[in-house]
Tab-separated table of C-alpha atoms and ligand atoms in Angstrom:
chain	number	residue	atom	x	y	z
A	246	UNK	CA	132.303	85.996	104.916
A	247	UNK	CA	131.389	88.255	101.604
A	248	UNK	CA	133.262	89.360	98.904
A	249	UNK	CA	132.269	92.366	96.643
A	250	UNK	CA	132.392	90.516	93.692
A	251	UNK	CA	130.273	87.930	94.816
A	252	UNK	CA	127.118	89.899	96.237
A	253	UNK	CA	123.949	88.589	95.777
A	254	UNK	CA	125.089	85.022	95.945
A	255	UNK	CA	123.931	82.668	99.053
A	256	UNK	CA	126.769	81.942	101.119
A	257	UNK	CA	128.536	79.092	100.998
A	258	UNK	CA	128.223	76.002	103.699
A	259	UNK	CA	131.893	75.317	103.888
A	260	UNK	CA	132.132	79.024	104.950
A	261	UNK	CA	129.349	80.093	107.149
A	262	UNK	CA	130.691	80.532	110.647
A	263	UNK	CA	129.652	77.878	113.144
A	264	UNK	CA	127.820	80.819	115.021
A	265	UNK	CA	125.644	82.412	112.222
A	266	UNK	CA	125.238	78.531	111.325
A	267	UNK	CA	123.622	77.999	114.545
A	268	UNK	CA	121.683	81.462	114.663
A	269	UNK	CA	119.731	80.714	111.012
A	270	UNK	CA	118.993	76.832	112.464
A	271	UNK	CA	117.765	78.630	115.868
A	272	UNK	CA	115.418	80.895	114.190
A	273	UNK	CA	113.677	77.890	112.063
A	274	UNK	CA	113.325	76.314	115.273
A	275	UNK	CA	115.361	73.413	115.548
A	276	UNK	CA	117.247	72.190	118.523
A	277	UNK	CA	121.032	73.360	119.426
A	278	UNK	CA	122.522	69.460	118.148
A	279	UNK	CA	121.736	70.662	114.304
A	280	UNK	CA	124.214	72.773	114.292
A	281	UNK	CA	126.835	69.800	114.697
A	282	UNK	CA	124.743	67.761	112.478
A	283	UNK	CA	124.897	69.991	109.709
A	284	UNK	CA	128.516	70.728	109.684
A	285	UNK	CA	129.481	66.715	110.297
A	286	UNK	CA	127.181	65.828	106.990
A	287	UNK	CA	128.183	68.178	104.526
A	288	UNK	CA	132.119	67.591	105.357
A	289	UNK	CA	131.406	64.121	104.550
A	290	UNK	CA	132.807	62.481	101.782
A	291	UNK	CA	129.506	60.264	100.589
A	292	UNK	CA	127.717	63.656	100.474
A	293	UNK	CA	126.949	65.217	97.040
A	294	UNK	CA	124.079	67.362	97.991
A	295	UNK	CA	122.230	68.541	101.135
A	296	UNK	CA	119.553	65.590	99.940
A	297	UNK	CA	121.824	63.502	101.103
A	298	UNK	CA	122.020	64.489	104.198
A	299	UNK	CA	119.825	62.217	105.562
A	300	UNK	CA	119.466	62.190	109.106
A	301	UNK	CA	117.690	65.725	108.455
A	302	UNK	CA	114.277	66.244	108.228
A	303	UNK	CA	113.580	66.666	104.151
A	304	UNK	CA	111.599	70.025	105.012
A	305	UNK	CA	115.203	71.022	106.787
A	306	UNK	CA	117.196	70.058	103.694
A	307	UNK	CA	115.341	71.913	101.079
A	308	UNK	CA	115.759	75.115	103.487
A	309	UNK	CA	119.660	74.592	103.440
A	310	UNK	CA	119.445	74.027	99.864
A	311	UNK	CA	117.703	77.307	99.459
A	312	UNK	CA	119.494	79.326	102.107
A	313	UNK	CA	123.181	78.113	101.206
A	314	UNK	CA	125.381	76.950	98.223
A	315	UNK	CA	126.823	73.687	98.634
A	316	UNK	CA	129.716	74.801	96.699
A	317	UNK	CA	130.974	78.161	95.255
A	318	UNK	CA	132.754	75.664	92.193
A	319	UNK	CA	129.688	75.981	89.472
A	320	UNK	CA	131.475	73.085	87.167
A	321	UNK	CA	135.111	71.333	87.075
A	322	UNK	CA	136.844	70.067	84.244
A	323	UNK	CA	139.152	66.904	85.652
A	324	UNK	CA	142.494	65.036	84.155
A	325	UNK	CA	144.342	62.605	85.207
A	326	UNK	CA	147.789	60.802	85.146
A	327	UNK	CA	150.057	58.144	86.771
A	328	UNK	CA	147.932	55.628	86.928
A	329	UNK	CA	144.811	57.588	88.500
A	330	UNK	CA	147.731	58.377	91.293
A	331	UNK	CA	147.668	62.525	90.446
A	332	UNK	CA	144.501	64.255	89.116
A	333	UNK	CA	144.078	67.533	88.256
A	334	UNK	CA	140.909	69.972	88.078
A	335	UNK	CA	140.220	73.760	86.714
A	336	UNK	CA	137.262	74.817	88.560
A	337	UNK	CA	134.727	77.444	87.039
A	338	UNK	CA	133.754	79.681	89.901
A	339	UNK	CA	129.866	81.079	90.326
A	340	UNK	CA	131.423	84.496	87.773
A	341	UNK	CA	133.000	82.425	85.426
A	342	UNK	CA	136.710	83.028	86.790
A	343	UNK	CA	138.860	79.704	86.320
A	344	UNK	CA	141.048	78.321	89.267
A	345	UNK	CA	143.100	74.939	89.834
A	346	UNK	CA	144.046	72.073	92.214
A	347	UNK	CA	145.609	69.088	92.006
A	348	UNK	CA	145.196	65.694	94.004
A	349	UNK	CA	148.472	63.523	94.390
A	350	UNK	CA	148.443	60.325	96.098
A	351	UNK	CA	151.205	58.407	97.580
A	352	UNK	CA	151.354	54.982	98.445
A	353	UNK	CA	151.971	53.600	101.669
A	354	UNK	CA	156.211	53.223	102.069
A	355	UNK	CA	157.133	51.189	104.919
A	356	UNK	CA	156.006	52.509	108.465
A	357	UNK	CA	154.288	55.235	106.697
A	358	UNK	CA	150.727	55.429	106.078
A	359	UNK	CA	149.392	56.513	102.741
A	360	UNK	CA	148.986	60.223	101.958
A	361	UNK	CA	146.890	62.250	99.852
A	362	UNK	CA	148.475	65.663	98.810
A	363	UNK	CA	145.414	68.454	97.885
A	364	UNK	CA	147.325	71.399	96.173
A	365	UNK	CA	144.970	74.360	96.131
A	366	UNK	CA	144.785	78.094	94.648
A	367	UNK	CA	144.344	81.375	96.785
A	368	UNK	CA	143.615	83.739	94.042
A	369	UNK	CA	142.154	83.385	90.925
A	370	UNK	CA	145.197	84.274	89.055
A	371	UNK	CA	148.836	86.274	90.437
A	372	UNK	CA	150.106	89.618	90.551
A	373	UNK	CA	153.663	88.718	91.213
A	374	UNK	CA	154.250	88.350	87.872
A	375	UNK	CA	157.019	85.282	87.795
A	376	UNK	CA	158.474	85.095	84.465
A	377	UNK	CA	158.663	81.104	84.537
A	378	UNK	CA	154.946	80.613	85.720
A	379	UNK	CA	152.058	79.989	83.898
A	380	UNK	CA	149.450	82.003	86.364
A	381	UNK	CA	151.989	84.777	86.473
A	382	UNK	CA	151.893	85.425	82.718
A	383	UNK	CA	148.224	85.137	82.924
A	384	UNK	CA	147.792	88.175	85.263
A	385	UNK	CA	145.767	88.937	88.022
A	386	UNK	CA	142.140	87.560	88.416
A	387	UNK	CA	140.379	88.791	92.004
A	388	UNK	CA	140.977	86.967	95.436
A	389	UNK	CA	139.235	83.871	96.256
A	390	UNK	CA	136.890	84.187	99.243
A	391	UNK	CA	137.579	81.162	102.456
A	392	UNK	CA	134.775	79.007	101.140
A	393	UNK	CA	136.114	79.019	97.064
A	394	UNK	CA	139.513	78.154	98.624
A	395	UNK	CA	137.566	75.027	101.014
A	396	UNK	CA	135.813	73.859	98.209
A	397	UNK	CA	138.581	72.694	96.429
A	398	UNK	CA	139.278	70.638	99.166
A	399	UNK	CA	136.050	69.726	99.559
A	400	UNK	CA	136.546	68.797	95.830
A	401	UNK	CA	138.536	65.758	95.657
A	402	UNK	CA	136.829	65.022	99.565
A	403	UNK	CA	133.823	64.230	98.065
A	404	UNK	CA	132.045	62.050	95.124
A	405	UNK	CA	134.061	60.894	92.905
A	406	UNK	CA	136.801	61.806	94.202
A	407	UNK	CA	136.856	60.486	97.185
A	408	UNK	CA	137.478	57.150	95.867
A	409	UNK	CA	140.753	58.168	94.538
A	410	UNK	CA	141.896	59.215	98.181
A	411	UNK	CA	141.357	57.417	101.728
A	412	UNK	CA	138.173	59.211	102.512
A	413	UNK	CA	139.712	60.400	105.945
A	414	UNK	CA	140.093	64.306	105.686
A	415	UNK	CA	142.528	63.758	108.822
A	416	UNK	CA	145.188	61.990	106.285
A	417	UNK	CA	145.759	65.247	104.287
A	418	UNK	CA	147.872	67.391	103.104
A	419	UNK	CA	146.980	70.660	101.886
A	420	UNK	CA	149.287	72.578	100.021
A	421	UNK	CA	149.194	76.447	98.646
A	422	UNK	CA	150.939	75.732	96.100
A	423	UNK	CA	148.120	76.159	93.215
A	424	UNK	CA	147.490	79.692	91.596
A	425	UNK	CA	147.706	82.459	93.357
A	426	UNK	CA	150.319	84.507	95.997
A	427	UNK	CA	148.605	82.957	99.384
A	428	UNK	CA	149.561	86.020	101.421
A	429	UNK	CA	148.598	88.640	99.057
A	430	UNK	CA	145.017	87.439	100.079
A	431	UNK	CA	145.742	86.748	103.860
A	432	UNK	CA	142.439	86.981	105.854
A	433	UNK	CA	140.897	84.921	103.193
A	434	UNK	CA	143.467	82.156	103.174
A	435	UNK	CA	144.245	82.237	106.685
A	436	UNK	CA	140.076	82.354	107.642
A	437	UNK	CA	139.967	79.081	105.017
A	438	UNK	CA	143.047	77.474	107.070
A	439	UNK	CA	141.197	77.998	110.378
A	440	UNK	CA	137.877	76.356	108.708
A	441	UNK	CA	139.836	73.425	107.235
A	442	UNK	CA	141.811	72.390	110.439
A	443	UNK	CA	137.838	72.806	112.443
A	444	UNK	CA	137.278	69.864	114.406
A	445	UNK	CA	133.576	69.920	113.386
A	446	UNK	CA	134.781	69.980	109.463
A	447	UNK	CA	137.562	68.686	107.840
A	448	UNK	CA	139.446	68.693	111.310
A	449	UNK	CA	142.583	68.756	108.900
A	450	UNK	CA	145.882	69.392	111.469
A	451	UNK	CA	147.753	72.441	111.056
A	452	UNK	CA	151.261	70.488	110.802
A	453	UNK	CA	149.616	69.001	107.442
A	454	UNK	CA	148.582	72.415	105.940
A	455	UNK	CA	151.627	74.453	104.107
A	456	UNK	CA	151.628	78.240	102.968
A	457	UNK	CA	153.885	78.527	100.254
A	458	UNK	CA	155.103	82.248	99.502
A	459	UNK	CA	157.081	84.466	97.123
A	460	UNK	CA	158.385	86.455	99.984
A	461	UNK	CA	155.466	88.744	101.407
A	462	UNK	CA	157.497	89.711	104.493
A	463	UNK	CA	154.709	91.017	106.390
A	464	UNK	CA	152.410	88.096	105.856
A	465	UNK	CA	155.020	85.998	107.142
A	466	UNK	CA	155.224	87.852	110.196
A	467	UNK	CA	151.461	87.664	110.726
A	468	UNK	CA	151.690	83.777	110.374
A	469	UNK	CA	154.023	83.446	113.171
A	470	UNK	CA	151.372	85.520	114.990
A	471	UNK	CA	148.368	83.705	113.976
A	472	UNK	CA	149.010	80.458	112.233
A	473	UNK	CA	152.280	79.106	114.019
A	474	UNK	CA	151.555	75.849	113.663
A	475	UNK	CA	151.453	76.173	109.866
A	476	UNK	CA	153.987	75.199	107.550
A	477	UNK	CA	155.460	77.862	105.692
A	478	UNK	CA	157.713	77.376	102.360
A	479	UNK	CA	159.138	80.090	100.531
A	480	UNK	CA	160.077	80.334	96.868
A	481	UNK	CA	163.311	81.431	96.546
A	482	UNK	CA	164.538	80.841	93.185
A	483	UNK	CA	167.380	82.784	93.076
A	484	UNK	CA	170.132	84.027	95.999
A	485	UNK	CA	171.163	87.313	94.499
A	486	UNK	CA	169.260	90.394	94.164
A	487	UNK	CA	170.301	91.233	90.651
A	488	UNK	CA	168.825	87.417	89.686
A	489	UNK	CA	165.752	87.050	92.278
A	490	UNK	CA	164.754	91.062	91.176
A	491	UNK	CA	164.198	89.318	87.754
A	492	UNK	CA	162.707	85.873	88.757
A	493	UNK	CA	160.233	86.660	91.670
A	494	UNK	CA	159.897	90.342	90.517
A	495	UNK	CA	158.414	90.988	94.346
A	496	UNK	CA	161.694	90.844	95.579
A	497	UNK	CA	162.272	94.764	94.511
A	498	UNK	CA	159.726	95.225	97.413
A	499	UNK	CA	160.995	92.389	100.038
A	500	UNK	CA	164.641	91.213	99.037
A	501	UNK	CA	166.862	88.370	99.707
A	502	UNK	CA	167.816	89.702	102.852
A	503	UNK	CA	164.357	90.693	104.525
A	504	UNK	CA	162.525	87.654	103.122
A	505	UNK	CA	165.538	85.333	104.876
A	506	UNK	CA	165.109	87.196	107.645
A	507	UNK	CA	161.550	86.691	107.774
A	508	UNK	CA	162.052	82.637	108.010
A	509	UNK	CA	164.702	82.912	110.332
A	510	UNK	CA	162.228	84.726	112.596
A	511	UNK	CA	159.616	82.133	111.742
A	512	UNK	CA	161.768	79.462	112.358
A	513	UNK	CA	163.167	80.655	115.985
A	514	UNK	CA	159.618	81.524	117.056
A	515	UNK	CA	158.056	78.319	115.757
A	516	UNK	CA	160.696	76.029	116.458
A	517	UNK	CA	159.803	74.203	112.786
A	518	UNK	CA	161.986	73.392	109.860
A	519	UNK	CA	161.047	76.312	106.990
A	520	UNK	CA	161.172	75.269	103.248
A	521	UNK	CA	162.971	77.327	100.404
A	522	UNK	CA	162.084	75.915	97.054
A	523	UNK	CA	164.241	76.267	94.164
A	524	UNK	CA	163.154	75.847	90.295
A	525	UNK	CA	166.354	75.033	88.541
A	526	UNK	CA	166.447	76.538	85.348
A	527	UNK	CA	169.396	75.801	82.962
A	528	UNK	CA	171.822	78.149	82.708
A	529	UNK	CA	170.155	80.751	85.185
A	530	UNK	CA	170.027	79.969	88.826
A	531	UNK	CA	171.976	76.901	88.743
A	532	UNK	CA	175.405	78.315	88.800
A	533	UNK	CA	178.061	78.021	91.325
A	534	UNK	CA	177.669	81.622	92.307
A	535	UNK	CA	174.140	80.977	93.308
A	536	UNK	CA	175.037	77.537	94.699
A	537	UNK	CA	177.497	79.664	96.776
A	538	UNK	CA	174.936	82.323	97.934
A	539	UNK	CA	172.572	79.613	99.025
A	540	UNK	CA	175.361	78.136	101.266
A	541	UNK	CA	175.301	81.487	103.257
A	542	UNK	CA	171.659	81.672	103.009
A	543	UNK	CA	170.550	78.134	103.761
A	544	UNK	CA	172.930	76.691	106.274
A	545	UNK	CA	173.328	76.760	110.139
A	546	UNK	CA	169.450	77.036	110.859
A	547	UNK	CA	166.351	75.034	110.979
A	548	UNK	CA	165.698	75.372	106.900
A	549	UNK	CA	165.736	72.756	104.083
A	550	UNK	CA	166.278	73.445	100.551
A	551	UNK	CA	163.535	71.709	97.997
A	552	UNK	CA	164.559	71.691	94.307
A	553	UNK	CA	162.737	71.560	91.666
A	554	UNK	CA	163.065	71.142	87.681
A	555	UNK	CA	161.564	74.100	85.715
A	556	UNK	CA	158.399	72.485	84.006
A	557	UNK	CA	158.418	74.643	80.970
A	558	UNK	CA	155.712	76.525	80.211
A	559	UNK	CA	154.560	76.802	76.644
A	560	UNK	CA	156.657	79.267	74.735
A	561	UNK	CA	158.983	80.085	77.395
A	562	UNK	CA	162.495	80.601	76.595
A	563	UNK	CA	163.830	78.202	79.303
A	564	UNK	CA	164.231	74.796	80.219
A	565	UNK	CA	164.925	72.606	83.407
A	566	UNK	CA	168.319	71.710	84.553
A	567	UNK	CA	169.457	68.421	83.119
A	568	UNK	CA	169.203	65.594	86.184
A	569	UNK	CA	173.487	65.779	86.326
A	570	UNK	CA	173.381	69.759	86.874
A	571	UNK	CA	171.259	69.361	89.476
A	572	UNK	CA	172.756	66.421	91.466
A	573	UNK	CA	176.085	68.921	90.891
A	574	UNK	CA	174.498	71.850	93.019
A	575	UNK	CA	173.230	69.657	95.086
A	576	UNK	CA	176.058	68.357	96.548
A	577	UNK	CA	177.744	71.842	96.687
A	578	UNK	CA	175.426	73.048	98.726
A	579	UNK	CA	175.212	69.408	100.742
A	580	UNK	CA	179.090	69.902	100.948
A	581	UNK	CA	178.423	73.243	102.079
A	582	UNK	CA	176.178	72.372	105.349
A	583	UNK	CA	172.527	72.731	103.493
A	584	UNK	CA	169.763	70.472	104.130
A	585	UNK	CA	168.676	69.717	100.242
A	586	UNK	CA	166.229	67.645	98.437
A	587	UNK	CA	164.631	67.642	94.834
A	588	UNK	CA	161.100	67.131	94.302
A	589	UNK	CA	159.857	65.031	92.620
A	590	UNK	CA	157.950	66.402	90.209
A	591	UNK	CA	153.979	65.239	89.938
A	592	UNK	CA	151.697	65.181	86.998
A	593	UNK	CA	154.113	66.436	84.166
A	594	UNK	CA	152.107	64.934	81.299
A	595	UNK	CA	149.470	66.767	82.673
A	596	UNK	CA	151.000	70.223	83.419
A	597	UNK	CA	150.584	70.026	87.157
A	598	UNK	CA	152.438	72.725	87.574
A	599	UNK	CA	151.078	76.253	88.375
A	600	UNK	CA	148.334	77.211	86.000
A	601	UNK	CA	149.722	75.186	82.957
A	602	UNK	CA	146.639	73.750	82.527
A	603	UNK	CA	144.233	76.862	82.699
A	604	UNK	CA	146.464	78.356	80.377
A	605	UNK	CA	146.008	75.962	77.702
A	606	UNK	CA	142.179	76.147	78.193
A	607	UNK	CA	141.879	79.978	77.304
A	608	UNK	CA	139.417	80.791	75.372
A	609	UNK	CA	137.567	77.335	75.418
A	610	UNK	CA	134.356	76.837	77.599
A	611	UNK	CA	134.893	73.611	80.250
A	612	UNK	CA	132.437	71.890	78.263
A	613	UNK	CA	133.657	72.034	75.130
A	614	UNK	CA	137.420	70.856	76.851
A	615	UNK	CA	135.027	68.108	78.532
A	616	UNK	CA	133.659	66.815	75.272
A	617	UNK	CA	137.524	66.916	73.789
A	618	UNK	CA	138.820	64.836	76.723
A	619	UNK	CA	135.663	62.287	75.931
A	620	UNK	CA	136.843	62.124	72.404
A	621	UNK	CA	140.233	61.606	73.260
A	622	UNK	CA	141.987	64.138	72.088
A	623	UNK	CA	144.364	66.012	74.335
A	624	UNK	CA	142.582	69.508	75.923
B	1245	SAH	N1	152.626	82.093	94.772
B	1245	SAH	C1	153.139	81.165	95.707
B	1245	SAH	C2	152.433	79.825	95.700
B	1245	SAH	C3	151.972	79.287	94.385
B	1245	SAH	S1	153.267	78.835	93.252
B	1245	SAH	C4	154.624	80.964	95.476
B	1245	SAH	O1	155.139	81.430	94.459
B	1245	SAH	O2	155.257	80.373	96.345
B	1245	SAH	C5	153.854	77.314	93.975
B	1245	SAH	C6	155.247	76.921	93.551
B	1245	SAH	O3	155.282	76.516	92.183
B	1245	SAH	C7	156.243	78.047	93.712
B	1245	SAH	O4	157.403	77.608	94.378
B	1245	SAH	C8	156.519	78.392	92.266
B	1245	SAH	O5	157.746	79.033	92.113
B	1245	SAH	C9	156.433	77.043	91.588
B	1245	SAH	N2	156.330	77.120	90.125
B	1245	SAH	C10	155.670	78.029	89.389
B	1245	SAH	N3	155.837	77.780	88.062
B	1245	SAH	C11	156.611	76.688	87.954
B	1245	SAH	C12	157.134	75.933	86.854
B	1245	SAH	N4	156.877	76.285	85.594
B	1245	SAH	N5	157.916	74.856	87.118
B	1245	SAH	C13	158.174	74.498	88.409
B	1245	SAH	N6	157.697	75.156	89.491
B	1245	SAH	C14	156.931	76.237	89.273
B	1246	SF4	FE1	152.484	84.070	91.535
B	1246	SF4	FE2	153.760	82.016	92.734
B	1246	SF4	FE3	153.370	82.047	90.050
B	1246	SF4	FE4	155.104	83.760	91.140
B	1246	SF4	S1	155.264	81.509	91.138
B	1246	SF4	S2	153.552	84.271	89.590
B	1246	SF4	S3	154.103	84.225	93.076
B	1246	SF4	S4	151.798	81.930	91.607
């Protein structure tokens, strides 16, 4: 896969097809089995470098070194909180651009295992413009290409991160829920999802990867096409048109209506549970007028309602709703026959949320936030 933008560069291993993979070993000679080889040792989580890769001849390694780019993230600047249980990084990409992810662990809880959540970006920066979000205000950047969206994955899969999680790609969770409107860059992200859930890579199941859209109706309709076993959440925010025009400013293209319609359909088809999330904001969505609308929305099929506090983003006029608001709507809409849940919400000391932590970075080089962090003052 190319991208414009980035022409000239060497391709990256976590996004060179299996076949053209196979066709550049072929031509140096070496057997069919490399192929395998290859992909198995750079997915795993001890490996740093092709060097260490060492079940390959060394005169093989310094050809993959040369040929390929082990990753398309040229430097990350990492922070972390509760206890070492959330992390988050901004990645500098090969043309500077700045992207994010976050790694949230969860302890085991009775007959479940322990889980590592990977929430990842799709664009370097958002066109839907959110008023609430950090990577809205920021503006578009350019799409991220398959392998820049893999290697944040790859990321926290590999040294030293991999401490902080199992090690086992298979106990994942991958989440778009970083910067970015997923299905404004669709062959990208959905080319990444079919190289993270590859058997001969990460092998990451589709049931633990989630999409997580503003309400691009037709990218919806391609996932039930393409990716049905996907998870799909849309951001909702709002069940009017006169509110939702104003807080997801893409619904003047898509509204209420079609984007509802659009997870019924991908619900029926699917058979799966679809989630609407919900920022509460104080005094703007969290009214019994919206709790209303949500009731006709929300209930009588296979959907579940995920709310979440507005983490303020700096200078923004708003604030979350205060914990006894939001156990209020919550049991209007419970009373009202809606599946509902609120979030708990990850990493607020470190501005987890959506490109809070990029934005407070502008205009400072990674190393110079590094060196900050070292010294102990907050970047
Ligand atoms: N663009 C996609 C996915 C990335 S945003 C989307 O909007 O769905 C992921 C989620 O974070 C969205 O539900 C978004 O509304 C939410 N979000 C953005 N800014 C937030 C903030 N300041 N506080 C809480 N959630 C936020
Ligand atoms: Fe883009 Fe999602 Fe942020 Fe809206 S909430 S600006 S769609 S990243």
């Amino acid at each position: 896969m190319t991208d414009l933008s980035l022409a000239g560069l060497a391709p990256a291993i976590s996004e060179i097809d299996t076949a053209s993979l196979a066709a550049w070993l072929a031509a140096r000679g070496e057997p069919a089995y490399r192929t395998g080889q290859v992909l198995e040792g750079v997915h795993r989580p001890e490996a740093s470098s092709f060097a260490d890769l060492a079940e390959l001849p060394l005169e093989l390694r310094d050809g993959l070194g040369a040929a390929f780019r082990f990753s398309t993230i040229a430097d990350s600047h990492v922070i972390g909180a509760d206890a070492g249980m959330t992390a988050k990084a901004v990645h500098e990409l090969s043309d500077g651009q700045r992207i994010e992810s976050v790694l949230m662990r969860y302890a085991a809880r009775g007959a479940m295992s322990e889980r590592t959540t990977i929430c990842i970006s799709s664009q370097a920066g958002c066109a839907v413009n959110c008023p609430f979000c950090a990577t809205g205000q920021a503006g578009f950047g350019r799409q991220l290409t398959a392998g820049e969206i893999v290697d944040q994955v790859l990321h926290w899969h590999r040294p030293p991160w991999n401490s902080l999680g199992d090690g086992r790609a298979g106990h994942y969770n991958i989440v778009f829920m970083g910067m970015g409107e997923p299905l404004n860059n669709a062959d990208r992200v959905f080319e990444a999802v079919r190289l993270l859930n590859d058997p001969q890579r990460l092998g990451i199941g589709a049931r633990h990867i989630t999409i997580s859209t503003s309400g691009v109706v037709p990218g919806m309709d391609r996932m039930i096409e393409e990716l049905p076993q996907i998870n799909l959440a849309i951001s909702l925010h709002a069940a009017t048109d006169a509110l939702r025009d104003e807080l997801v400013p893409i619904n003047r293209k898509w509204p209420v209506r079609e984007v509802v319609a659009a997870g019924r359909r991908f619900a029926a088809r699917t058979r799966r549970r679809v989630s609407l999330e919900y920022v509460m904001i104080d005094g703007v969505n969290d009214g019994d007028d919206q709790a209303e609308g949500l009731v006709s929305i929300a209930a009588g099929w296979r959907s579940h309602l995920n709310l979440i506090p507005l983490n303020p983003t700096p200078g923004s006029r708003w604030s979350g709703t205060p914990a006894a608001g939001i156990e209020r709507f919550v049991r209007r809409l419970r009373a009202g026959g809606v599946s509902a849940t609120v979030r708990d919400t990850r990493g607020r000391e470190i501005d987890a949320a959506c490109g809070q932590l990029h934005a407070q970075l502008s205009g400072r080089s990674l190393r110079e936030a590094k060196a900050a962090a070292l010294a102990g003052s907050p970047s």
